[in-house]
Amino acid sequence: MSSDKKTFDIRREAIGILLFFLSVAMMLMYYLPADITGALGSFIKSVGFGSLGPTAYAIPVILAYMAFDYFLEKRAGVTKVRITSILLLIVLISSFMALVSMDFDLFEQLCAGDDGEAKATKAISLLWNSGMDSSLITSTGASGNAIAGGLIGGGIAVAIHSVLGTVVGGIAVVFFCLAQVVLVFHISLKKSAQKAGQAIKRGTTTVYRNVNRAREEHQARVNTRQTYGGPSPFVNDQGQRRHVDVTGRTEIETDPFNTKIPVDSKSGFIDVSAAEFGADTTPHPDTLNYGEKAHRVPSEQHKADFTYTPTPKNPPPHTHGKMEVPSFLDKRQQDFFDLSGGELPTPPENDDTLPYEVTSGATTTIRRPRVDTDALGPVIDEQPVAYAPEAPAAPAVPVPAPSATVASAAAPSQITINKPSPNKGFSDTEGRIVDTGKANAAPSVDIPSAPATGKVVSKRYAVYKPAPTNLLSKDEKSMTSANSNQELREKAATLEQALKSFGIDSQVVNITHGPAITRFELTLATGTKVNRVLSLQDDIQMAMAAYSVRIEAPIPGKSAIGIEIPNDKTQAVHLRDLLEDKGFKGTTPLTVALGKDIPGKPIFCDLAKMPHLLIAGQTGSGKSVCINTILCSILCKSSPDDVRLIMVDPKVVELSIYNGIPHLIMPVVTEAKKVSNLLKWAVVEMERRYRLFSESDVRNLDGYNEYLKYNGEKTLPLILIIIDELADLMTVAGKDVETQISRLAAKARAAGIHLIIATQRPSVDVITGVIKANLPSRIAFSVASGVDSRTILDQVGAEKLLGKGDMLYYPGTANKPIRGQGAFVSDKEVETIVNFLKNNYGARYDESIIESVNNGVGADNDNGGGDSGSGGGGNAEDDLFEQAVEVVIEAGSASSSILQRRLGVGYPRASRLIDLLEKKGIIGPFEGSKPRKVLVTQIDWLEMKAKGGK
């Protein structure tokens, strides 16, 4: 039983987590704008509002409540009852709002068909749409919109109104809601009423007691005043006592320590100006008459003066000292001057007491801070030199003219020489004149006057900014013809008539108009075979007078057939619109834009997940433009630290324009014989990376980069190899190239090395079975025959493409190819992007890789190459070997990170030095995550050097 209960709790917690995730996701989709949530969010929001209307805003809250109920409630069966009751409660609330706010007469009129009778389909459509826009069921004269209940709530409201009416139906819905509230919150109406009655009774009793207590206290105060015989306790002093002596004379005894001044019984204040309360001024030696009262006072108090004066008669002696005002503050000047034509006032003369110097000109007065030149030392006349922030130290650059700039304006490492001020000894800073000759205490900088030569090229950028998308041309929105919809309907009717002439009954149910292709979706009559439509492809092409017709039978996910017909006017798909799409932002470094599908949705692909891509198409089909599109997508998104490129262009003219960009590891390879060496180097680099993964106990490049980041080391970039023409390479060195490509395609994915292979001749002798098996993702442009189409896609269809970017995109995860229009980027746009990167960053070639490829050194040694950014030779004896020995002996341990920091080399060269140190017996073997031990001392190393050994 305990095991079953534990399983039950785990299942409930899993369901609770899932419901909480759904609640948060739907909360974002429902409450955020549609341009943030995307197409999925808009669809889910439309489903909720179409079903329940505005009540759908409560769906995320209900999901959150359900999640917490699954977490907290441990009793079996209770949660399901609550959830069911909550869902019914939401539906009832939606129905109640629709019932009390809808105009059912207007609704019935809107649902009427041409014959005047209500149509169920119109009613369903109207209820669904009114859930998202309540103005559809609101009359024009109404003060506000109706609160629609969507398809579910509105449908129930219409049914209740038809059966019970609005009033009775509303009451019934309210009582049903109360019943659901009882079930949800487990509330008993009987017990709630009893508790409410008891609370009212207790409150009434408390109020009654408080009123009686207040009444008794008030009566006690009244009795007290009556006992002392005065209307106010302020008037009749308890310190006074009356008594009658034996002679019958009444005497007043006054306590000298408890004497009070008579106070008005109405206001409680003394009003000495009122006549009825005026003091008796008749002289009396012992009493003071005030109204009807007589008070015993000392003999001198009847002469008291009760008149009010605002100032004391005898103020205490106090004198205020005069505040001293500084002389420079006492000099008041005129704030405003009359500029209408009069003469301006004469400025004040120089005053030694002022904290600044005043220099009078023709119409202006210049004030400069007064600086003690004797304290600052001698004046140095020099030109100010401003260095860009975070620039690395560089030697002084000769300057020929007053103004010069070294390196690009956009590069971080730059030196700017400001133009000297016309005022000697002063510099202009934001409109102010600052005496730099007197106030500058910094040492002088000697800049020779020789002309500047060369540029400062940095191989590491503090902040890298990709090429901006505004360098690309933007899509011009073409005006849609007013008759375009009518033309599409006419084509649909022509298509139906053409199929009917061959005995096939069909109906066009949907028309998708894309930038280059229009797809007509047809449903066939029951019993009609799909092969009959496929066999009529040429007849349909002739009937529609189309350049080409492609039939997709059936459409994946639909019980319909798609007939794709070219548009009369093709719209170009510009790359800039795809790169600025919100779906392209926030993707991986190797995500590229390919084009748009038939409905006009962008097609993006992640080359890291492909993992390799095969592009084939005849001349003029758009293959080279597709490669340029992929490269421009990377250049406008990723930095050289994330992606490094290797390009092979046997045709020389296609990819050579990219020479000089920072993403290239080496210049574009145009000689077919060097490609074999390049691929061998790529295989060696792949094997080297796998050895690094094994030493770090990771499985792929992402995990290894996380390991490097954790240790504070530089990460390894992704490597993308683009081969423009495979047919020429297979002709020159077919077997060797095929072997290396097969090895890379089979194993290089986890190492972060990916391939893009393009060819004009997709025949079996070029795209062999070994290569094809390891390239699952393919893009087919227009080809000459169905045989070539089968070679690329394993099916026909590419021979029916139109060319000029019309393509079939077949990723390895899809069941069928996706037809789309490839993005267009002109040669001028490519040149603009390349020039931007060249001028701002320059090339970052790895000389060791270039030497390895040129000399044919790749697979013969085991040193590998650079890490596409780090230098280092491939020789067995490294020129930094002795320095590396000194570093590890001084540190007491050996690791690649230490050599990287001390010697300023990249990770591959540091790793090779570690291997060489181990081979020479300087350090110990690899011990997991621990640093390697140093086996020699400083004395041992000096002896080894003296003997001439390393």
PDB file of C-alpha atoms in Angstrom, residues 526-708:
ATOM      1  CA  THR A 526     -15.916   9.291 -52.208  1.00  0.00           C
ATOM      2  CA  GLY A 527     -14.350   6.359 -54.027  1.00  0.00           C
ATOM      3  CA  THR A 528     -12.021   8.424 -56.225  1.00  0.00           C
ATOM      4  CA  LYS A 529      -8.428   7.202 -56.278  1.00  0.00           C
ATOM      5  CA  VAL A 530      -5.611   9.660 -55.795  1.00  0.00           C
ATOM      6  CA  ASN A 531      -3.552   8.056 -58.569  1.00  0.00           C
ATOM      7  CA  ARG A 532      -6.134   9.173 -61.114  1.00  0.00           C
ATOM      8  CA  VAL A 533      -5.395  12.795 -60.277  1.00  0.00           C
ATOM      9  CA  LEU A 534      -1.641  12.191 -60.360  1.00  0.00           C
ATOM     10  CA  SER A 535      -1.900  10.708 -63.841  1.00  0.00           C
ATOM     11  CA  LEU A 536      -3.623  13.873 -65.093  1.00  0.00           C
ATOM     12  CA  GLN A 537      -0.764  16.220 -64.227  1.00  0.00           C
ATOM     13  CA  ASP A 538       0.051  17.171 -67.825  1.00  0.00           C
ATOM     14  CA  ASP A 539      -3.634  17.569 -68.683  1.00  0.00           C
ATOM     15  CA  ILE A 540      -4.149  19.891 -65.713  1.00  0.00           C
ATOM     16  CA  GLN A 541      -1.109  21.911 -66.776  1.00  0.00           C
ATOM     17  CA  MET A 542      -2.559  22.371 -70.241  1.00  0.00           C
ATOM     18  CA  ALA A 543      -6.037  23.226 -68.922  1.00  0.00           C
ATOM     19  CA  MET A 544      -4.654  25.863 -66.548  1.00  0.00           C
ATOM     20  CA  ALA A 545      -2.206  27.213 -69.172  1.00  0.00           C
ATOM     21  CA  ALA A 546       0.521  27.022 -66.544  1.00  0.00           C
ATOM     22  CA  TYR A 547       4.278  26.883 -66.932  1.00  0.00           C
ATOM     23  CA  SER A 548       4.464  23.930 -64.581  1.00  0.00           C
ATOM     24  CA  VAL A 549       2.127  22.037 -62.255  1.00  0.00           C
ATOM     25  CA  ARG A 550       3.079  20.033 -59.191  1.00  0.00           C
ATOM     26  CA  ILE A 551       0.604  17.782 -57.380  1.00  0.00           C
ATOM     27  CA  GLU A 552       1.007  16.925 -53.708  1.00  0.00           C
ATOM     28  CA  ALA A 553      -1.282  14.013 -52.976  1.00  0.00           C
ATOM     29  CA  PRO A 554      -2.272  13.954 -50.252  1.00  0.00           C
ATOM     30  CA  ILE A 555      -1.283  17.038 -48.233  1.00  0.00           C
ATOM     31  CA  PRO A 556       0.319  15.894 -44.951  1.00  0.00           C
ATOM     32  CA  GLY A 557      -2.194  16.216 -42.146  1.00  0.00           C
ATOM     33  CA  LYS A 558      -5.164  16.918 -44.421  1.00  0.00           C
ATOM     34  CA  SER A 559      -7.618  14.807 -46.368  1.00  0.00           C
ATOM     35  CA  ALA A 560      -7.073  16.910 -49.464  1.00  0.00           C
ATOM     36  CA  ILE A 561      -4.932  17.104 -52.576  1.00  0.00           C
ATOM     37  CA  GLY A 562      -2.739  20.109 -53.292  1.00  0.00           C
ATOM     38  CA  ILE A 563      -2.257  21.320 -56.850  1.00  0.00           C
ATOM     39  CA  GLU A 564       0.494  23.949 -57.033  1.00  0.00           C
ATOM     40  CA  ILE A 565       0.349  26.398 -59.938  1.00  0.00           C
ATOM     41  CA  PRO A 566       2.850  29.246 -60.541  1.00  0.00           C
ATOM     42  CA  ASN A 567       1.655  32.821 -60.120  1.00  0.00           C
ATOM     43  CA  ASP A 568       1.464  35.134 -63.074  1.00  0.00           C
ATOM     44  CA  LYS A 569       3.684  37.613 -61.193  1.00  0.00           C
ATOM     45  CA  THR A 570       6.347  36.374 -58.799  1.00  0.00           C
ATOM     46  CA  GLN A 571       7.224  38.402 -55.717  1.00  0.00           C
ATOM     47  CA  ALA A 572      10.837  38.343 -54.560  1.00  0.00           C
ATOM     48  CA  VAL A 573      11.545  37.336 -50.960  1.00  0.00           C
ATOM     49  CA  HIS A 574      14.198  39.659 -49.555  1.00  0.00           C
ATOM     50  CA  LEU A 575      16.591  38.417 -46.911  1.00  0.00           C
ATOM     51  CA  ARG A 576      16.238  41.500 -44.713  1.00  0.00           C
ATOM     52  CA  ASP A 577      12.574  40.779 -43.952  1.00  0.00           C
ATOM     53  CA  LEU A 578      13.493  37.281 -42.799  1.00  0.00           C
ATOM     54  CA  LEU A 579      16.403  38.420 -40.620  1.00  0.00           C
ATOM     55  CA  GLU A 580      14.222  41.071 -38.941  1.00  0.00           C
ATOM     56  CA  ASP A 581      11.450  38.574 -38.263  1.00  0.00           C
ATOM     57  CA  LYS A 582      10.856  37.967 -34.558  1.00  0.00           C
ATOM     58  CA  GLY A 583      11.166  34.214 -35.105  1.00  0.00           C
ATOM     59  CA  PHE A 584      14.788  34.639 -36.214  1.00  0.00           C
ATOM     60  CA  LYS A 585      15.855  36.557 -33.120  1.00  0.00           C
ATOM     61  CA  GLY A 586      17.168  34.640 -30.143  1.00  0.00           C
ATOM     62  CA  THR A 587      18.112  31.558 -32.171  1.00  0.00           C
ATOM     63  CA  THR A 588      21.394  29.628 -32.258  1.00  0.00           C
ATOM     64  CA  PRO A 589      24.514  30.963 -34.048  1.00  0.00           C
ATOM     65  CA  LEU A 590      24.018  28.570 -36.994  1.00  0.00           C
ATOM     66  CA  THR A 591      20.340  29.358 -37.577  1.00  0.00           C
ATOM     67  CA  VAL A 592      19.907  30.683 -41.115  1.00  0.00           C
ATOM     68  CA  ALA A 593      17.026  32.017 -43.190  1.00  0.00           C
ATOM     69  CA  LEU A 594      16.181  30.131 -46.378  1.00  0.00           C
ATOM     70  CA  GLY A 595      12.995  31.762 -47.673  1.00  0.00           C
ATOM     71  CA  LYS A 596       9.224  31.507 -47.370  1.00  0.00           C
ATOM     72  CA  ASP A 597       6.859  28.614 -47.910  1.00  0.00           C
ATOM     73  CA  ILE A 598       3.690  28.717 -50.008  1.00  0.00           C
ATOM     74  CA  PRO A 599       1.522  30.400 -47.310  1.00  0.00           C
ATOM     75  CA  GLY A 600       4.236  33.027 -46.858  1.00  0.00           C
ATOM     76  CA  LYS A 601       5.680  31.853 -43.544  1.00  0.00           C
ATOM     77  CA  PRO A 602       9.465  32.187 -43.060  1.00  0.00           C
ATOM     78  CA  ILE A 603      11.608  29.063 -43.393  1.00  0.00           C
ATOM     79  CA  PHE A 604      14.463  28.920 -40.865  1.00  0.00           C
ATOM     80  CA  CYS A 605      16.845  26.046 -40.335  1.00  0.00           C
ATOM     81  CA  ASP A 606      19.400  25.352 -37.617  1.00  0.00           C
ATOM     82  CA  LEU A 607      22.497  23.915 -39.277  1.00  0.00           C
ATOM     83  CA  ALA A 608      23.667  22.580 -35.910  1.00  0.00           C
ATOM     84  CA  LYS A 609      20.653  20.258 -35.825  1.00  0.00           C
ATOM     85  CA  MET A 610      20.581  19.348 -39.512  1.00  0.00           C
ATOM     86  CA  PRO A 611      23.560  18.494 -38.973  1.00  0.00           C
ATOM     87  CA  HIS A 612      24.818  18.667 -42.582  1.00  0.00           C
ATOM     88  CA  LEU A 613      23.146  20.065 -45.683  1.00  0.00           C
ATOM     89  CA  LEU A 614      23.195  19.027 -49.331  1.00  0.00           C
ATOM     90  CA  ILE A 615      22.179  21.627 -51.938  1.00  0.00           C
ATOM     91  CA  ALA A 616      21.668  20.623 -55.564  1.00  0.00           C
ATOM     92  CA  GLY A 617      20.299  22.364 -58.612  1.00  0.00           C
ATOM     93  CA  GLN A 618      21.120  23.149 -62.172  1.00  0.00           C
ATOM     94  CA  THR A 619      22.636  26.408 -63.390  1.00  0.00           C
ATOM     95  CA  GLY A 620      20.336  29.393 -62.825  1.00  0.00           C
ATOM     96  CA  SER A 621      18.107  27.614 -60.335  1.00  0.00           C
ATOM     97  CA  GLY A 622      19.213  29.730 -57.346  1.00  0.00           C
ATOM     98  CA  LYS A 623      21.791  27.475 -55.724  1.00  0.00           C
ATOM     99  CA  SER A 624      24.523  30.120 -55.420  1.00  0.00           C
ATOM    100  CA  VAL A 625      22.028  32.686 -54.133  1.00  0.00           C
ATOM    101  CA  CYS A 626      20.985  30.182 -51.475  1.00  0.00           C
ATOM    102  CA  ILE A 627      24.599  29.808 -50.329  1.00  0.00           C
ATOM    103  CA  ASN A 628      24.970  33.598 -50.181  1.00  0.00           C
ATOM    104  CA  THR A 629      21.746  33.769 -48.177  1.00  0.00           C
ATOM    105  CA  ILE A 630      23.086  31.254 -45.660  1.00  0.00           C
ATOM    106  CA  LEU A 631      26.404  33.081 -45.331  1.00  0.00           C
ATOM    107  CA  CYS A 632      24.784  36.523 -44.971  1.00  0.00           C
ATOM    108  CA  SER A 633      22.458  35.138 -42.296  1.00  0.00           C
ATOM    109  CA  ILE A 634      25.495  34.031 -40.293  1.00  0.00           C
ATOM    110  CA  LEU A 635      27.422  37.270 -40.870  1.00  0.00           C
ATOM    111  CA  CYS A 636      24.441  39.348 -39.699  1.00  0.00           C
ATOM    112  CA  LYS A 637      23.953  37.256 -36.570  1.00  0.00           C
ATOM    113  CA  SER A 638      27.054  35.482 -35.225  1.00  0.00           C
ATOM    114  CA  SER A 639      30.492  36.639 -34.152  1.00  0.00           C
ATOM    115  CA  PRO A 640      33.792  34.978 -35.142  1.00  0.00           C
ATOM    116  CA  ASP A 641      34.079  33.645 -31.592  1.00  0.00           C
ATOM    117  CA  ASP A 642      30.892  31.635 -32.169  1.00  0.00           C
ATOM    118  CA  VAL A 643      31.224  30.497 -35.813  1.00  0.00           C
ATOM    119  CA  ARG A 644      34.291  30.104 -38.031  1.00  0.00           C
ATOM    120  CA  LEU A 645      33.976  29.452 -41.751  1.00  0.00           C
ATOM    121  CA  ILE A 646      35.967  27.429 -44.271  1.00  0.00           C
ATOM    122  CA  MET A 647      35.011  27.916 -47.930  1.00  0.00           C
ATOM    123  CA  VAL A 648      35.896  25.843 -50.964  1.00  0.00           C
ATOM    124  CA  ASP A 649      35.207  27.410 -54.359  1.00  0.00           C
ATOM    125  CA  PRO A 650      36.675  25.535 -57.338  1.00  0.00           C
ATOM    126  CA  LYS A 651      34.887  27.978 -59.660  1.00  0.00           C
ATOM    127  CA  VAL A 652      36.961  30.819 -58.088  1.00  0.00           C
ATOM    128  CA  VAL A 653      34.347  33.537 -58.748  1.00  0.00           C
ATOM    129  CA  GLU A 654      31.501  32.554 -56.406  1.00  0.00           C
ATOM    130  CA  LEU A 655      32.915  32.749 -52.867  1.00  0.00           C
ATOM    131  CA  SER A 656      36.165  34.683 -53.332  1.00  0.00           C
ATOM    132  CA  ILE A 657      34.348  37.888 -52.409  1.00  0.00           C
ATOM    133  CA  TYR A 658      34.295  36.711 -48.785  1.00  0.00           C
ATOM    134  CA  ASN A 659      38.085  36.833 -48.429  1.00  0.00           C
ATOM    135  CA  GLY A 660      39.093  39.113 -45.580  1.00  0.00           C
ATOM    136  CA  ILE A 661      36.101  38.698 -43.266  1.00  0.00           C
ATOM    137  CA  PRO A 662      36.915  37.823 -39.632  1.00  0.00           C
ATOM    138  CA  HIS A 663      34.881  34.609 -39.712  1.00  0.00           C
ATOM    139  CA  LEU A 664      37.209  32.877 -42.184  1.00  0.00           C
ATOM    140  CA  ILE A 665      39.870  30.579 -40.735  1.00  0.00           C
ATOM    141  CA  MET A 666      41.857  30.808 -43.966  1.00  0.00           C
ATOM    142  CA  PRO A 667      41.355  32.369 -47.393  1.00  0.00           C
ATOM    143  CA  VAL A 668      38.858  30.745 -49.715  1.00  0.00           C
ATOM    144  CA  VAL A 669      40.374  27.561 -51.168  1.00  0.00           C
ATOM    145  CA  THR A 670      40.111  27.585 -54.955  1.00  0.00           C
ATOM    146  CA  GLU A 671      42.549  24.786 -55.873  1.00  0.00           C
ATOM    147  CA  ALA A 672      40.894  21.389 -55.956  1.00  0.00           C
ATOM    148  CA  LYS A 673      44.111  19.596 -54.966  1.00  0.00           C
ATOM    149  CA  LYS A 674      44.300  21.515 -51.670  1.00  0.00           C
ATOM    150  CA  VAL A 675      40.761  20.559 -50.697  1.00  0.00           C
ATOM    151  CA  SER A 676      41.903  17.066 -49.756  1.00  0.00           C
ATOM    152  CA  ASN A 677      44.472  18.538 -47.350  1.00  0.00           C
ATOM    153  CA  LEU A 678      41.821  20.857 -45.947  1.00  0.00           C
ATOM    154  CA  LEU A 679      39.426  17.995 -45.292  1.00  0.00           C
ATOM    155  CA  LYS A 680      42.239  15.986 -43.709  1.00  0.00           C
ATOM    156  CA  TRP A 681      42.923  18.877 -41.367  1.00  0.00           C
ATOM    157  CA  ALA A 682      39.210  19.009 -40.504  1.00  0.00           C
ATOM    158  CA  VAL A 683      39.283  15.298 -39.653  1.00  0.00           C
ATOM    159  CA  VAL A 684      42.341  15.806 -37.434  1.00  0.00           C
ATOM    160  CA  GLU A 685      40.649  18.753 -35.725  1.00  0.00           C
ATOM    161  CA  MET A 686      37.564  16.616 -35.176  1.00  0.00           C
ATOM    162  CA  GLU A 687      39.624  13.867 -33.574  1.00  0.00           C
ATOM    163  CA  ARG A 688      41.488  16.388 -31.431  1.00  0.00           C
ATOM    164  CA  ARG A 689      38.234  17.839 -30.148  1.00  0.00           C
ATOM    165  CA  TYR A 690      36.957  14.392 -29.278  1.00  0.00           C
ATOM    166  CA  ARG A 691      40.115  13.778 -27.252  1.00  0.00           C
ATOM    167  CA  LEU A 692      39.481  17.013 -25.387  1.00  0.00           C
ATOM    168  CA  PHE A 693      35.890  15.950 -24.750  1.00  0.00           C
ATOM    169  CA  SER A 694      37.103  12.645 -23.362  1.00  0.00           C
ATOM    170  CA  GLU A 695      39.554  14.329 -20.994  1.00  0.00           C
ATOM    171  CA  SER A 696      36.834  16.664 -19.719  1.00  0.00           C
ATOM    172  CA  ASP A 697      34.131  13.964 -19.451  1.00  0.00           C
ATOM    173  CA  VAL A 698      31.719  15.753 -21.801  1.00  0.00           C
ATOM    174  CA  ARG A 699      29.841  14.500 -24.840  1.00  0.00           C
ATOM    175  CA  ASN A 700      29.636  17.399 -27.261  1.00  0.00           C
ATOM    176  CA  LEU A 701      30.866  20.895 -27.990  1.00  0.00           C
ATOM    177  CA  ASP A 702      28.182  22.603 -25.914  1.00  0.00           C
ATOM    178  CA  GLY A 703      29.178  20.665 -22.827  1.00  0.00           C
ATOM    179  CA  TYR A 704      32.868  21.322 -23.421  1.00  0.00           C
ATOM    180  CA  ASN A 705      32.282  25.055 -23.850  1.00  0.00           C
ATOM    181  CA  GLU A 706      30.385  25.105 -20.572  1.00  0.00           C
ATOM    182  CA  TYR A 707      33.376  23.371 -19.001  1.00  0.00           C
ATOM    183  CA  LEU A 708      35.725  26.000 -20.441  1.00  0.00           C
TER     184      LEU A 708
END
